[in-house]
Every structure is written in C-alpha cells, then in structure tokens.
C-alpha cells in the first residue's frame, strides 16, 4: 500500500530504491508470503519540476541534444514509473554477436532466454518475428521491434495500492547507507519536508536508473567500498539521421508501409485501451561486424529537436520537462510540423517514396566514457564520440551504400558526412543523440578487478547490496535495453524467491 512517513516500519526484508520500471517489476515478482518490502520513490505520481531538479547533472561533450544537459538531466524523469513515463516501448533481445563477443552475456545466455519470456509477459508483448523472406534481400534483413502494450505504470500503482506486504513511499529519497562490516544494516530516508527515518533491512536493491544508481553508490558508500570501475564504461545508443533514400521498387515500399514504425499516436494507445499487438520492422545488416540497426520513415522527425521535446511535454504534462521553452523553439516547432505534413502529402502522390535514414549505433565500452562527481558535488556525465564509434559509423555508411545499391534506390547522404574528420566530428558532437539508455557504469562480470557487480548483480564487497539497472550491462549491444533489464529483473526475483 501507499504509506506516509509515520507508517514506515522499523525493519524490512527488502528495500528497493526507485519505482521506475525495474523497481516496479521487481517488487511485483517477489514472492510476498514470507517477505515484506519497502519501495522508495523520489518522485510524485505526477511530474514535479522541483523534484526533477534533483536529477540535475552536467554533460561534458555529447548529450546536449535536444537541449543542454538532456542526456545527463532531462532524460532522467523523477516520477512514479521513472523514464517509462516517456519511453517508446521498443523492445528487442540481445543478438548472437552480443553473446559471442562478451563472456558475461555468454554465461547469462541460457538464463536470459528463459527470463525474456517473463519480460514479454510483463510488458504485454506477444513477440512477433518478421519473416526475412518478406524482404528477400542479401544485404539486410528485417529487425523486428516489438512494442510494449498496456499502461504498465497505472496497473503497477493499482497492484501496489492493494498489496499488504509492499509499502510504497513516494516523494522520499535515499540519503545515506549505514554499514556494519560488509553489510548494509540500515538506510536513512528523507522526504521533501526534510523529515528523516532510519530503516533497518536485510537486503538493499538499488533500481534508481543508470546514472542515479551510480551516483548513489559514489556518494554514500565508504571509500574502502568504492570499486575502481564504478562510473566507468558508460554507454548509450548513438542515434543520427544520415540522409534520405528514395525507393522505386513497389515491393520494398509495400514492405516498409506494412511494417512502418508507429506514429506518436501509439504512445497513447494503452490509455485508449487499444490493445492490438504492436510491432514493426527496423533493418539490420547481414554483415555481422556492422553494429547498428536503422529505421526508415517519411518525415525527418528524428532530426527535429522541437518535436522530440513536444513528445516529452505531452507525456509528462509539463512544459518544462526538457528545460524552459523559448519563442524560437515554438517557431521551429511550426516549421518542423509543416515539413512533416508536406513530406507525408508528397509521399502519398509519388511512386518514388522517400525516407529518412536513422542509424542506431552500438557504442563499445570505453573507459573514457564515465560518470563522476566533481569538486563542487556536481554529477558529470563525460560522454564522448570515440574512435571506435567513428569507425562503426564509417563502416555503417559504407554498408548502407551496399544495401541501397541492392535496393536500386537513390541514397542521398547528408553532405556533412563527406567533410573532413574534424568538421564531421564537430557536427556529430552537436547532433548525435542518445535516448535515455544509460548503461555500463556498474557493470557486472566474473572478476572484481574488471567489474563492479558479480554475475548475480551483487555489488562486489558488500554482502547485501544488489544493483538492478541497465548500469550492470557489460556491453550495450544494438537492442534497446529495457527488455533485457526486465529479463535480468525476473532472474533476480527468481533467485530472491529461492533463498
Ligand atoms: C525518451 C526516452 C525514450 C525511451 N525509449 C525506450 C525504448 O523505446 N525502449 C527501451 O528499451 N528503452 C527506452 N528508453 C529507456 C527506458 O526508459 C529505461 O531503460 C527504463 O525506463 C529504465 O528504468 P529504470 O527503472 O531502470 O530507471 P528509471 O526509469 O530511471 O527509474 C528510476 C526511479 O528511481 C527514482 N530515484 C532516483 N533516485 C532516487 C533516490 N535517491 N531515492 C528514491 N528514488 C530515486 C527516480 O525518481 C525514478 O523513478 C527510453 C528513455 C527515454 C528517456
């Protein structure tokens, strides 16, 4: 049930920090007959500007698209449901490359295959696979993207309100962890009015999102427990529109139309109780070494900062959820909406269909990409476009030429990609963007020397501290991360239920 500070018990078996999709799912998967749980959430049930200021962090280098500090600050919604209030719901599994190239994923492969089933169930997905023969090309195959259905946050709230063994405390922050030897004995929680409570616990699970989980550990663990890899190897999925392609072949155009990405409307389907299965096709190269998937759509929406921000505003019902809005932002919004309609109308009347080409690139773990806290206590996300990223982008563009050649289509690469390296890198730093996929900074692995958590997501060196977040990912893969995080959550719940 939802409780207030006066109803907090002195002791809980499990305390979960963060009621984003990871914390919500875990609390509902734990067998409650023998355990009591406290779920602590910093945010309110609706977007609150003041509370969201607590997510403030500064980006160095990448991460200022569509607004300053988007990647470090505005893509971390502090609200019951967390970032699932604004996410797109696109779900895919890790692929063979991920399992074959990373020993941690390889060891987890069999478990993930089992627990993906639970993850699909949680998101009300009946997974669909688009038959490659429908596209019938050598250089690419369809990349099936299933979309979460149903109002997960609303349903979770209803479940938690009725639950007698889960206490939910909103508008409350974890502000201290107390350790006795190698165990967390209690935590200090503080509500918005500054009232504090000490809660004793058996297990602490942090599900506060990729960046915040890392910050909490950095801020509140004693120096001797700070793992030297904590905060390192931040990864995102780099997205960039590289050009437009014009396709004559009616069969390919029919395929794209049939399996086209959803419009913004899909974000509201669950609220309208429209529960049709939702999936669409991205495209994935058959060349295993090119690490991206790409999406084709009529309009240039991915290029539009203003439409991206409008989406956040509508979903959070708050004008400031990506920063303050200026007159020039409204001007660009009008231009981009008009451009979207013109492209749609043009496409309806021509046989040659033209699509924007948007790459979603894997970013390999790199020590340079990291989160740290600077001398005046500001959280810094130092996120860079690395040489590996540059090579992956260049290879991806070469590969796109092969693909569009096979399609006998006209690919117009944006001129900037033919510029010299310095100019191009400068452009990419301003225009490449991530999408709130914060991975890697508490990575798991078999060895304490090169990872922060063990293979069961336990923080090395502390007996009862578990990390449940995309921050445990050892590599980012090309798949959007939430489905895999939920599979890990289901695996974690199974372990806790068997203890
Ligand atoms: C615009 C956008 C679109 C996205 N689209 C997709 C997509 O299509 N597919 C996909 O797979 N992923 C997508 N993502 C990523 C996806 O939203 C996240 O992977 C997922 O929501 C993370 O869930 P989480 O529970 O781990 O963390 P969060 O959602 O960050 O939740 C953490 C919660 O912890 C709370 N918290 C933080 N600090 C404290 C504290 N000290 N005390 C108490 N509580 C605290 C926060 O308020 C928050 O509610 C998208 C992200 C964004 C921003």
XYZ file of C-alpha atoms and ligand atoms in Angstrom:
552
model
C 0.000 0.000 0.000
C 0.997 3.628 -0.366
C 2.193 4.827 3.029
C 3.439 8.062 4.592
C 6.488 8.610 6.789
C 4.596 7.821 10.001
C 3.656 4.371 8.736
C 7.193 3.223 7.911
C 8.114 0.020 9.734
C 11.373 -0.199 11.636
C 12.595 -3.183 9.632
C 12.063 -4.608 6.115
C 13.353 -7.767 4.480
C 13.942 -5.929 1.230
C 14.201 -2.211 0.496
C 14.046 -1.221 -3.175
C 15.167 2.271 -4.141
C 13.397 3.598 -7.242
C 9.916 2.908 -8.623
C 10.902 3.050 -12.284
C 10.027 0.078 -14.452
C 12.858 -2.023 -12.872
C 11.825 -1.347 -9.260
C 8.122 -1.734 -10.047
C 8.649 -5.047 -11.846
C 10.902 -6.461 -9.132
C 8.513 -5.562 -6.320
C 5.736 -7.412 -8.131
C 7.802 -10.520 -8.938
C 8.994 -11.195 -5.415
C 7.103 -13.885 -3.575
C 5.439 -11.998 -0.769
C 4.309 -14.773 1.508
C 7.412 -14.618 3.632
C 8.801 -11.172 2.896
C 7.921 -7.552 3.441
C 9.160 -4.917 1.042
C 9.608 -1.168 1.120
C 9.646 0.550 -2.284
C 11.044 4.079 -2.058
C 10.436 6.581 -4.864
C 11.886 10.056 -5.095
C 9.147 11.382 -7.394
C 5.450 12.039 -7.123
C 2.635 10.410 -9.103
C 2.765 13.433 -11.403
C 5.697 15.365 -12.838
C 7.081 17.824 -10.309
C 9.619 20.363 -11.517
C 11.258 20.848 -8.125
C 11.760 17.117 -7.583
C 13.177 16.752 -11.082
C 15.843 19.319 -10.257
C 17.364 16.585 -8.079
C 18.347 14.829 -11.309
C 20.488 17.784 -12.333
C 23.804 16.704 -13.829
C 26.064 18.227 -16.445
C 27.265 16.642 -19.687
C 30.754 17.066 -20.997
C 30.952 16.624 -24.792
C 27.993 14.543 -26.102
C 24.495 14.782 -24.663
C 23.178 18.287 -25.395
C 20.575 17.159 -27.944
C 17.742 18.298 -27.985
C 18.562 20.622 -25.061
C 21.534 21.401 -22.880
C 22.216 18.500 -20.478
C 19.426 16.367 -21.908
C 21.408 13.097 -21.589
C 22.545 13.769 -18.039
C 19.497 15.544 -16.618
C 16.244 15.697 -18.584
C 16.311 12.060 -19.707
C 16.061 11.059 -16.023
C 12.446 11.560 -15.070
C 11.855 11.521 -11.298
C 8.293 10.377 -11.082
C 6.474 7.167 -10.142
C 7.307 4.964 -13.192
C 10.542 6.864 -13.911
C 11.549 7.054 -17.563
C 8.795 4.620 -18.525
C 6.558 7.721 -18.425
C 8.250 8.918 -21.616
C 9.744 5.834 -23.242
C 8.789 4.496 -26.680
C 8.349 0.880 -25.538
C 10.554 -0.511 -28.355
C 11.748 -3.946 -27.262
C 14.339 -6.285 -28.708
C 16.555 -9.058 -27.329
C 20.347 -9.202 -27.353
C 21.679 -10.828 -30.531
C 24.196 -13.601 -31.319
C 27.000 -11.068 -31.655
C 26.443 -9.892 -28.058
C 26.588 -13.446 -26.708
C 29.601 -14.449 -28.796
C 31.654 -11.282 -28.162
C 31.120 -10.858 -24.429
C 31.762 -13.627 -21.904
C 29.318 -12.188 -19.316
C 26.403 -12.162 -21.751
C 27.507 -15.574 -23.000
C 27.293 -17.066 -19.498
C 23.881 -15.447 -18.965
C 22.527 -16.501 -22.369
C 20.581 -19.573 -21.222
C 19.054 -17.659 -18.269
C 18.125 -14.676 -20.420
C 16.406 -16.886 -22.972
C 14.163 -18.180 -20.156
C 13.558 -14.828 -18.476
C 12.829 -12.884 -21.675
C 9.527 -14.780 -21.619
C 8.637 -13.139 -18.298
C 9.826 -9.753 -19.573
C 7.486 -10.007 -22.580
C 4.659 -11.006 -20.286
C 5.264 -8.006 -18.008
C 5.073 -5.666 -20.996
C 2.087 -7.449 -22.505
C 4.000 -8.365 -25.663
C 3.313 -11.421 -27.778
C 6.645 -11.384 -29.617
C 6.397 -11.319 -33.409
C 9.193 -12.082 -35.838
C 9.017 -10.684 -39.356
C 9.997 -13.328 -41.899
C 13.206 -12.258 -43.771
C 11.704 -13.720 -46.975
C 9.162 -10.908 -46.938
C 12.030 -8.536 -47.757
C 14.132 -11.112 -49.563
C 17.439 -9.257 -49.759
C 21.044 -10.392 -49.342
C 22.498 -7.368 -47.568
C 19.797 -6.761 -44.935
C 17.039 -8.462 -43.032
C 14.092 -7.091 -41.126
C 14.849 -6.276 -37.482
C 11.622 -6.989 -35.613
C 10.850 -4.463 -32.915
C 8.007 -5.360 -30.553
C 6.318 -2.593 -28.635
C 5.153 -2.757 -25.027
C 1.377 -2.574 -24.680
C -0.771 -1.618 -21.761
C -0.456 1.006 -19.127
C 2.235 -0.597 -17.011
C 2.619 2.301 -14.596
C -1.110 2.659 -13.884
C -1.510 -1.109 -13.414
C 1.511 -1.259 -11.111
C 0.094 1.508 -8.992
C -3.225 -0.316 -8.667
C -1.420 -3.538 -7.705
C 0.759 -1.797 -5.122
C -2.162 0.096 -3.592
C -3.818 -3.237 -2.828
C -0.697 -5.102 -1.693
C -0.362 -5.658 2.047
C 3.290 -6.740 2.030
C 4.684 -3.918 -0.077
C 4.857 -0.441 1.425
C 5.366 2.331 -1.134
C 6.781 5.637 -0.062
C 6.776 8.430 -2.649
C 8.463 11.864 -2.578
C 11.229 10.313 -0.480
C 14.961 9.975 -1.166
C 17.649 7.610 -0.061
C 20.217 9.878 1.556
C 22.522 7.515 3.477
C 23.543 3.871 3.790
C 24.816 2.601 7.146
C 27.254 -0.306 7.031
C 28.285 -2.786 9.682
C 31.319 -4.673 8.408
C 30.447 -5.804 4.867
C 26.709 -5.403 5.201
C 24.274 -2.542 4.876
C 22.424 -2.545 8.186
C 20.073 0.387 7.564
C 19.326 3.309 5.277
C 18.318 6.868 6.019
C 15.380 8.165 4.011
C 14.393 11.814 3.723
C 11.102 13.217 2.497
C 10.601 16.554 0.744
C 9.971 18.364 4.031
C 13.307 17.226 5.389
C 11.930 14.567 7.798
C 14.242 11.567 8.055
C 13.648 7.931 9.004
C 16.116 5.131 9.629
C 15.005 1.792 8.212
C 16.760 -1.474 9.099
C 16.940 -4.035 6.334
C 18.176 -7.434 5.205
C 18.740 -6.544 1.548
C 19.067 -3.257 -0.317
C 18.282 -3.182 -4.022
C 19.071 -0.046 -5.988
C 16.925 0.493 -9.081
C 17.344 4.225 -9.422
C 18.205 4.276 -13.150
C 21.634 4.049 -14.815
C 23.127 7.388 -13.807
C 21.413 7.867 -10.442
C 22.267 4.369 -9.189
C 25.921 5.092 -9.864
C 25.719 8.498 -8.148
C 24.101 6.996 -5.039
C 26.889 4.432 -4.723
C 29.590 7.066 -5.277
C 28.064 9.426 -2.748
C 27.064 7.056 0.019
C 29.498 4.127 0.102
C 32.569 4.445 2.318
C 35.829 4.994 0.395
C 37.060 1.447 1.052
C 33.993 0.058 -0.726
C 34.292 2.225 -3.842
C 35.087 -0.163 -6.690
C 37.633 1.379 -9.093
C 35.387 0.599 -12.078
C 32.360 2.348 -10.599
C 31.196 5.071 -13.009
C 33.348 3.866 -15.913
C 32.288 2.408 -19.286
C 29.148 4.496 -19.742
C 27.352 3.504 -22.943
C 24.390 4.845 -24.912
C 22.877 4.086 -28.286
C 24.108 6.757 -30.653
C 21.374 7.956 -32.992
C 21.795 10.097 -36.055
C 19.903 10.800 -39.257
C 22.470 10.290 -42.010
C 20.432 11.144 -45.098
C 17.386 10.276 -47.164
C 16.744 7.429 -49.546
C 14.319 7.347 -52.446
C 12.966 3.896 -53.315
C 11.184 2.950 -56.558
C 10.662 -0.754 -56.040
C 6.938 -1.159 -55.160
C 7.548 -4.419 -53.251
C 10.061 -2.794 -50.932
C 7.801 0.227 -50.484
C 4.940 -2.104 -49.654
C 7.108 -3.863 -47.061
C 8.071 -0.526 -45.480
C 4.438 0.614 -45.435
C 3.216 -2.649 -43.887
C 5.889 -2.708 -41.210
C 6.390 1.009 -40.699
C 7.394 2.447 -37.311
C 4.498 3.632 -35.168
C 3.431 7.235 -35.124
C 3.430 9.229 -31.903
C -0.204 8.190 -31.501
C 0.922 4.748 -30.329
C 2.168 6.284 -27.089
C -1.433 6.893 -26.122
C -2.971 3.651 -27.397
C -2.844 2.000 -23.985
C -4.791 4.854 -22.451
C -7.356 4.459 -25.204
C -7.477 0.721 -24.387
C -6.308 -0.092 -27.940
C -4.525 -3.332 -27.306
C -3.680 -4.678 -30.762
C -0.281 -6.383 -30.975
C 2.245 -3.732 -31.887
C 5.471 -4.399 -33.761
C 7.352 -3.021 -36.727
C 10.468 -3.508 -38.768
C 13.784 -1.789 -38.401
C 16.598 -3.055 -40.623
C 19.746 -4.917 -39.675
C 22.720 -5.609 -41.912
C 23.592 -9.227 -42.662
C 27.228 -8.167 -42.192
C 27.758 -9.210 -38.536
C 30.542 -6.697 -37.966
C 28.431 -3.616 -38.676
C 26.867 -2.762 -35.345
C 23.698 -0.797 -35.945
C 20.084 -1.091 -36.847
C 18.330 1.557 -38.867
C 14.808 2.847 -39.255
C 13.151 4.344 -42.337
C 10.333 6.843 -42.068
C 8.818 9.539 -44.260
C 9.423 12.554 -42.121
C 12.565 13.974 -40.560
C 11.116 13.672 -37.055
C 14.319 12.232 -35.639
C 16.125 15.356 -36.719
C 13.597 17.602 -35.030
C 14.571 18.851 -31.586
C 11.232 20.597 -31.202
C 9.087 17.520 -31.968
C 11.189 15.427 -29.623
C 10.613 17.958 -26.865
C 6.895 18.204 -27.636
C 6.626 14.460 -27.097
C 8.145 14.796 -23.606
C 5.875 17.738 -22.805
C 2.741 15.800 -23.769
C 3.749 12.650 -21.907
C 4.789 14.377 -18.689
C 2.023 17.012 -18.986
C 4.667 19.562 -18.099
C 6.079 22.342 -20.271
C 9.471 22.253 -18.563
C 10.263 18.565 -18.750
C 13.132 19.208 -21.199
C 14.054 22.686 -19.968
C 12.457 26.075 -20.482
C 10.763 26.868 -23.792
C 11.675 29.981 -25.782
C 9.841 31.735 -28.638
C 12.371 30.383 -31.154
C 11.522 26.823 -30.020
C 7.882 27.412 -30.944
C 8.950 28.815 -34.305
C 10.996 25.661 -35.061
C 8.091 23.516 -33.926
C 5.786 25.100 -36.509
C 8.405 24.673 -39.264
C 9.031 21.020 -38.357
C 5.323 20.153 -38.157
C 4.771 21.749 -41.582
C 7.750 19.882 -43.015
C 6.341 16.629 -41.639
C 2.966 17.180 -43.360
C 4.486 18.293 -46.665
C 6.638 15.123 -46.772
C 3.604 12.955 -45.971
C 1.465 14.534 -48.699
C 4.283 14.364 -51.280
C 4.849 10.704 -50.494
C 1.143 9.906 -50.975
C 1.234 11.280 -54.528
C 4.546 9.886 -55.816
C 5.635 6.366 -56.726
C 9.183 7.045 -55.549
C 8.913 7.012 -51.800
C 11.471 8.989 -49.869
C 12.533 8.091 -46.322
C 14.874 9.495 -43.730
C 17.596 7.025 -42.720
C 18.251 6.967 -38.992
C 21.083 4.877 -37.605
C 21.013 3.467 -34.078
C 24.637 2.547 -33.357
C 26.138 0.332 -30.694
C 28.695 2.068 -28.519
C 31.514 -0.141 -27.270
C 32.600 0.164 -23.603
C 35.375 2.735 -23.262
C 36.998 3.863 -20.016
C 36.842 7.494 -21.186
C 33.045 7.488 -21.067
C 32.186 7.855 -17.429
C 30.211 9.420 -14.621
C 31.991 11.228 -11.820
C 31.287 13.774 -9.116
C 33.378 16.931 -9.340
C 34.780 19.037 -6.501
C 31.594 21.120 -6.085
C 29.454 17.970 -5.888
C 28.033 18.236 -9.408
C 27.443 14.954 -11.212
C 29.271 14.949 -14.551
C 28.479 12.684 -17.461
C 31.631 12.608 -19.581
C 30.281 11.040 -22.747
C 32.368 11.040 -25.919
C 32.242 10.045 -29.541
C 35.206 7.649 -29.555
C 37.438 6.395 -32.385
C 35.626 3.050 -32.233
C 32.347 4.929 -32.712
C 33.823 6.767 -35.672
C 34.921 3.509 -37.307
C 31.483 1.961 -36.656
C 29.771 5.000 -38.199
C 32.046 4.998 -41.280
C 31.535 1.224 -41.787
C 27.798 1.671 -41.313
C 27.679 4.294 -44.060
C 29.693 2.089 -46.443
C 27.270 -0.714 -45.605
C 24.219 1.496 -46.238
C 25.554 2.175 -49.734
C 25.732 -1.583 -50.384
C 22.194 -2.055 -49.028
C 20.643 0.810 -51.014
C 22.532 -0.306 -54.106
C 20.882 -3.719 -53.779
C 17.551 -1.896 -53.425
C 18.325 0.046 -56.639
C 17.466 3.215 -54.811
C 18.924 6.734 -54.624
C 20.659 7.331 -51.316
C 21.452 10.963 -50.566
C 23.950 11.014 -47.771
C 23.958 14.354 -45.917
C 26.914 16.397 -47.255
C 28.420 16.711 -43.820
C 29.422 13.026 -43.878
C 31.779 13.772 -46.791
C 33.554 16.517 -44.840
C 36.959 16.227 -43.246
C 37.203 14.331 -39.962
C 37.462 17.414 -37.745
C 34.378 19.090 -39.200
C 32.390 15.864 -39.124
C 33.302 15.104 -35.501
C 32.304 18.630 -34.547
C 28.911 18.128 -36.242
C 28.406 14.738 -34.612
C 29.126 16.121 -31.144
C 26.248 18.547 -31.601
C 23.793 16.311 -33.408
C 24.228 12.740 -32.305
C 21.883 11.833 -29.516
C 21.155 9.067 -27.050
C 17.725 8.146 -25.876
C 17.984 7.620 -22.135
C 19.704 4.236 -22.482
C 22.160 4.662 -19.632
C 24.300 1.538 -19.476
C 27.584 0.223 -18.160
C 28.638 2.235 -15.114
C 28.171 -0.597 -12.569
C 28.984 -3.375 -14.994
C 28.716 -6.984 -13.978
C 31.298 -9.682 -14.564
C 33.088 -12.649 -13.081
C 36.014 -10.734 -11.698
C 36.074 -7.904 -9.147
C 39.087 -6.355 -10.865
C 37.225 -5.548 -14.043
C 33.628 -5.256 -12.884
C 31.504 -3.677 -10.169
C 28.838 -6.364 -9.663
C 29.051 -10.132 -9.809
C 27.032 -12.299 -12.181
C 24.034 -12.110 -9.823
C 24.098 -8.294 -9.714
C 25.553 -8.223 -6.145
C 27.869 -5.286 -5.551
C 31.366 -6.738 -5.008
C 32.489 -6.446 -1.382
C 29.093 -5.767 0.190
C 27.044 -8.817 1.110
C 23.513 -7.480 0.795
C 23.652 -4.749 -1.874
C 22.132 -5.574 -5.269
C 22.055 -3.380 -8.379
C 19.043 -3.720 -10.654
C 19.517 -1.333 -13.546
C 20.816 -1.135 -17.111
C 24.017 0.127 -15.480
C 25.023 -3.541 -14.952
C 25.234 -4.157 -18.731
C 28.783 -5.243 -19.718
C 28.183 -4.174 -23.339
C 25.320 -2.205 -24.856
C 24.556 -4.249 -27.977
C 22.290 -2.661 -30.561
C 18.995 -3.571 -28.863
C 17.120 -1.024 -26.786
C 17.911 -2.087 -23.208
C 14.719 -2.279 -21.160
C 13.532 -5.747 -22.225
C 16.920 -7.222 -21.254
C 16.877 -5.306 -17.963
C 13.460 -6.805 -17.203
C 14.749 -10.294 -18.043
C 17.566 -9.700 -15.535
C 14.943 -8.442 -13.046
C 12.945 -11.650 -13.464
C 16.143 -13.690 -12.933
C 16.902 -11.685 -9.800
C 13.374 -12.198 -8.443
C 13.675 -15.950 -9.008
C 16.917 -16.020 -7.009
C 15.436 -13.977 -4.156
C 12.375 -16.226 -4.082
C 14.576 -19.321 -3.811
C 16.699 -18.011 -0.932
C 12.612 9.496 -24.249
C 13.005 8.096 -23.911
C 12.598 7.042 -24.731
C 12.981 5.737 -24.432
N 12.556 4.719 -25.245
C 12.932 3.445 -24.983
C 12.513 2.368 -25.809
O 11.778 2.563 -26.766
N 12.937 1.114 -25.495
C 13.747 0.849 -24.428
O 14.122 -0.310 -24.209
N 14.130 1.851 -23.610
C 13.749 3.134 -23.855
N 14.139 4.147 -23.023
C 14.909 3.782 -21.813
C 13.963 3.294 -20.726
O 13.032 4.296 -20.464
C 14.778 2.946 -19.484
O 15.676 1.888 -19.805
C 13.921 2.481 -18.331
O 12.781 3.280 -18.148
C 14.777 2.498 -17.071
O 14.008 2.064 -15.979
P 14.618 2.040 -14.505
O 13.540 1.618 -13.615
O 15.886 1.256 -14.506
O 15.101 3.536 -14.224
P 14.269 4.897 -14.171
O 13.179 4.879 -15.118
O 15.291 5.987 -14.264
O 13.647 4.905 -12.712
C 14.396 5.149 -11.558
C 13.489 5.700 -10.485
O 14.283 5.898 -9.310
C 13.889 7.094 -8.677
N 15.018 7.584 -7.859
C 16.157 8.143 -8.285
N 16.938 8.467 -7.237
C 16.289 8.102 -6.121
C 16.578 8.191 -4.721
N 17.712 8.729 -4.243
N 15.654 7.746 -3.825
C 14.487 7.210 -4.275
N 14.167 7.103 -5.580
C 15.060 7.531 -6.507
C 13.530 8.014 -9.832
O 12.657 9.023 -9.423
C 12.893 7.060 -10.837
O 11.505 6.991 -10.722
C 13.775 5.470 -23.286
C 14.179 6.523 -22.454
C 13.799 7.824 -22.753
C 14.256 8.943 -21.847
